[in-house]
C-alpha cells in the first residue's frame, strides 16, 4: 500500500527533486525509502490541495453547483450546515498514496454530523485492520461508521461521521477538515501494513 506506492513514486523521480507531504516524508525516513543524495522538499499543509479538483453538488440530483478555486477551502465547514442540500467533492494526486481517489464531504442533517465519504482501494483481506483502526479512533458508542466492501469495484466504501473521530473540531475550515482527513487516512492505511 503506502510503502509500495511511495517507493514507486520515489523511484519514478529518482535523481530529481522530490516533493513529499509531511506524512510521506516521515514515512519514507522511518522506512528508509530515501537515498542519502535525494533532493527533497516537504509540501506545506496549506499547499496540499493547491492543484485539487474542488466541486460542489446538489445532494439529491448530484447536479454541479460550481467548480471552486482553492479560496473556497478557507470557508468554515459550517457552510454545509447552512446549505444542507450541498456536498463537495475534492480530488488531489496526494490521495493516490492512500489508495483513495477523492473524498466527498457534507453535513448530514438527519444525524446532525459532518460526514466524509470515499472509496478505499484496499484488498478485502485488510477489512479487519481497517475496522480495528476505526474502532480505536472512533466513538462507536455515540454513532456508527459504515465500511462495506464492494467486490465489483474492489474497494471499501467508507462513510465516516467526523464528529466522533478523535481530535476532529467542528470549528475547522474546509481546508483544515481535508488536512485532518488526509492525516487520519494516512495513519489508517499505514496501520494496515503492520
Coordinates of C-alpha atoms in Angstrom, one line a residue, residues 11-170:
X11 CA 11.8 5.5 -7.9
X12 CA 10.0 7.2 -10.8
X13 CA 11.6 10.6 -10.0
X14 CA 15.0 9.2 -8.8
X15 CA 17.8 11.7 -9.2
X16 CA 15.3 14.6 -9.5
X17 CA 13.9 16.8 -6.8
X18 CA 11.1 15.1 -4.8
X19 CA 8.2 16.8 -3.2
X20 CA 6.5 14.8 -0.5
X21 CA 3.8 15.6 2.1
X22 CA 5.0 15.7 5.7
X23 CA 3.4 12.3 6.3
X24 CA 5.0 10.8 3.2
X25 CA 8.4 12.3 4.2
X26 CA 8.2 11.0 7.7
X27 CA 7.1 7.6 6.5
X28 CA 9.9 7.4 3.9
X29 CA 12.5 8.3 6.5
X30 CA 11.2 5.8 9.0
X31 CA 11.1 3.0 6.4
X32 CA 14.5 4.1 4.8
X33 CA 13.0 4.7 1.4
X34 CA 15.1 7.7 0.5
X35 CA 18.7 7.7 -0.7
X36 CA 21.2 10.0 1.0
X37 CA 21.5 12.0 -2.2
X38 CA 17.8 12.6 -2.7
X39 CA 16.8 16.2 -3.0
X40 CA 13.6 16.5 -1.0
X41 CA 11.1 19.3 -0.2
X42 CA 8.2 18.9 2.2
X43 CA 4.8 20.2 0.9
X44 CA 3.4 22.6 3.5
X45 CA -0.1 21.6 4.7
X46 CA -1.6 24.8 3.2
X47 CA -0.3 23.8 -0.2
X48 CA -1.6 20.2 0.0
X49 CA -4.7 20.9 -2.2
X50 CA -3.1 23.5 -4.5
X51 CA -4.0 21.6 -7.7
X52 CA -7.1 19.8 -6.4
X53 CA -10.4 19.5 -8.2
X54 CA -13.0 21.1 -5.9
X55 CA -16.6 20.9 -6.8
X56 CA -20.0 21.5 -5.1
X57 CA -23.1 19.5 -5.9
X58 CA -26.8 19.3 -5.1
X59 CA -27.2 16.2 -2.8
X60 CA -30.4 14.9 -4.3
X61 CA -29.6 15.2 -8.0
X62 CA -25.8 15.4 -8.0
X63 CA -26.1 18.4 -10.3
X64 CA -23.0 20.5 -10.3
X65 CA -23.5 23.8 -8.4
X66 CA -20.0 25.1 -9.2
X67 CA -16.3 24.4 -9.6
X68 CA -14.4 26.1 -6.8
X69 CA -10.9 27.6 -6.5
X70 CA -8.7 27.0 -3.5
X71 CA -10.1 30.1 -1.9
X72 CA -13.2 28.1 -1.2
X73 CA -11.2 25.9 1.2
X74 CA -10.9 28.8 3.6
X75 CA -14.6 28.6 4.2
X76 CA -15.7 27.3 7.6
X77 CA -17.4 23.9 7.4
X78 CA -20.5 25.4 8.8
X79 CA -21.2 26.4 5.2
X80 CA -22.5 22.9 4.7
X81 CA -24.6 23.1 7.8
X82 CA -26.2 26.2 6.5
X83 CA -26.6 24.7 3.0
X84 CA -27.7 21.2 3.8
X85 CA -28.6 20.5 0.2
X86 CA -25.0 20.6 -0.9
X87 CA -22.0 18.3 -0.7
X88 CA -18.5 18.9 -2.0
X89 CA -16.0 16.7 -3.8
X90 CA -12.3 17.0 -3.6
X91 CA -9.7 15.1 -5.7
X92 CA -6.0 15.5 -5.5
X93 CA -3.0 13.5 -6.6
X94 CA -1.9 13.4 -2.9
X95 CA -4.7 10.9 -2.2
X96 CA -3.2 8.3 -4.6
X97 CA -0.6 7.2 -2.0
X98 CA -3.6 6.5 0.4
X99 CA -5.4 4.4 -2.2
X100 CA -8.2 7.0 -2.3
X101 CA -9.3 8.8 -5.5
X102 CA -11.4 11.5 -3.9
X103 CA -13.3 12.5 -0.8
X104 CA -16.9 13.8 -0.6
X105 CA -17.9 15.9 2.3
X106 CA -21.3 17.1 3.6
X107 CA -23.4 17.8 6.6
X108 CA -25.8 15.0 7.4
X109 CA -29.0 16.8 8.6
X110 CA -30.6 13.6 9.8
X111 CA -27.8 12.6 12.2
X112 CA -26.5 16.2 12.6
X113 CA -22.9 15.3 11.8
X114 CA -20.2 16.2 9.3
X115 CA -19.6 13.2 7.1
X116 CA -16.8 12.1 4.7
X117 CA -17.4 9.5 2.1
X118 CA -14.8 7.8 -0.1
X119 CA -13.7 4.6 -1.6
X120 CA -10.6 3.0 -0.1
X121 CA -8.9 0.7 -2.7
X122 CA -7.6 -2.0 -0.4
X123 CA -8.0 -5.7 -0.7
X124 CA -10.8 -7.3 1.2
X125 CA -8.4 -9.1 3.5
X126 CA -7.5 -5.8 5.1
X127 CA -11.0 -5.3 6.4
X128 CA -10.3 -6.3 9.9
X129 CA -7.3 -4.0 10.1
X130 CA -9.3 -1.0 8.7
X131 CA -12.2 -1.7 11.2
X132 CA -9.7 -2.1 14.1
X133 CA -8.1 1.2 13.4
X134 CA -11.5 3.0 13.1
X135 CA -12.8 1.4 16.3
X136 CA -9.7 2.6 18.1
X137 CA -10.2 6.3 16.9
X138 CA -13.9 6.5 16.7
X139 CA -16.6 6.9 19.4
X140 CA -18.8 4.0 18.4
X141 CA -21.0 4.4 21.4
X142 CA -22.3 7.7 20.1
X143 CA -22.7 6.7 16.4
X144 CA -21.5 4.1 13.9
X145 CA -19.4 4.5 10.8
X146 CA -20.1 2.5 7.7
X147 CA -17.5 0.4 5.9
X148 CA -18.6 -2.1 3.2
X149 CA -16.6 -4.0 0.7
X150 CA -17.7 -3.6 -2.9
X151 CA -16.5 -6.7 -4.8
X152 CA -17.4 -5.2 -8.1
X153 CA -15.3 -2.1 -7.6
X154 CA -12.7 -3.9 -5.5
X155 CA -12.8 -1.2 -2.8
X156 CA -14.1 -0.4 0.7
X157 CA -17.0 2.1 0.6
X158 CA -16.5 4.3 3.7
X159 CA -18.9 6.7 5.3
X160 CA -17.4 8.4 8.3
X161 CA -19.3 10.7 10.7
X162 CA -16.4 13.0 11.6
X163 CA -17.8 14.5 14.8
X164 CA -17.0 11.2 16.5
X165 CA -13.4 10.8 15.4
X166 CA -10.7 11.7 18.0
X167 CA -9.5 15.3 17.7
X168 CA -12.0 16.5 15.0
X169 CA -13.0 20.1 15.5
X170 CA -16.4 21.4 14.2

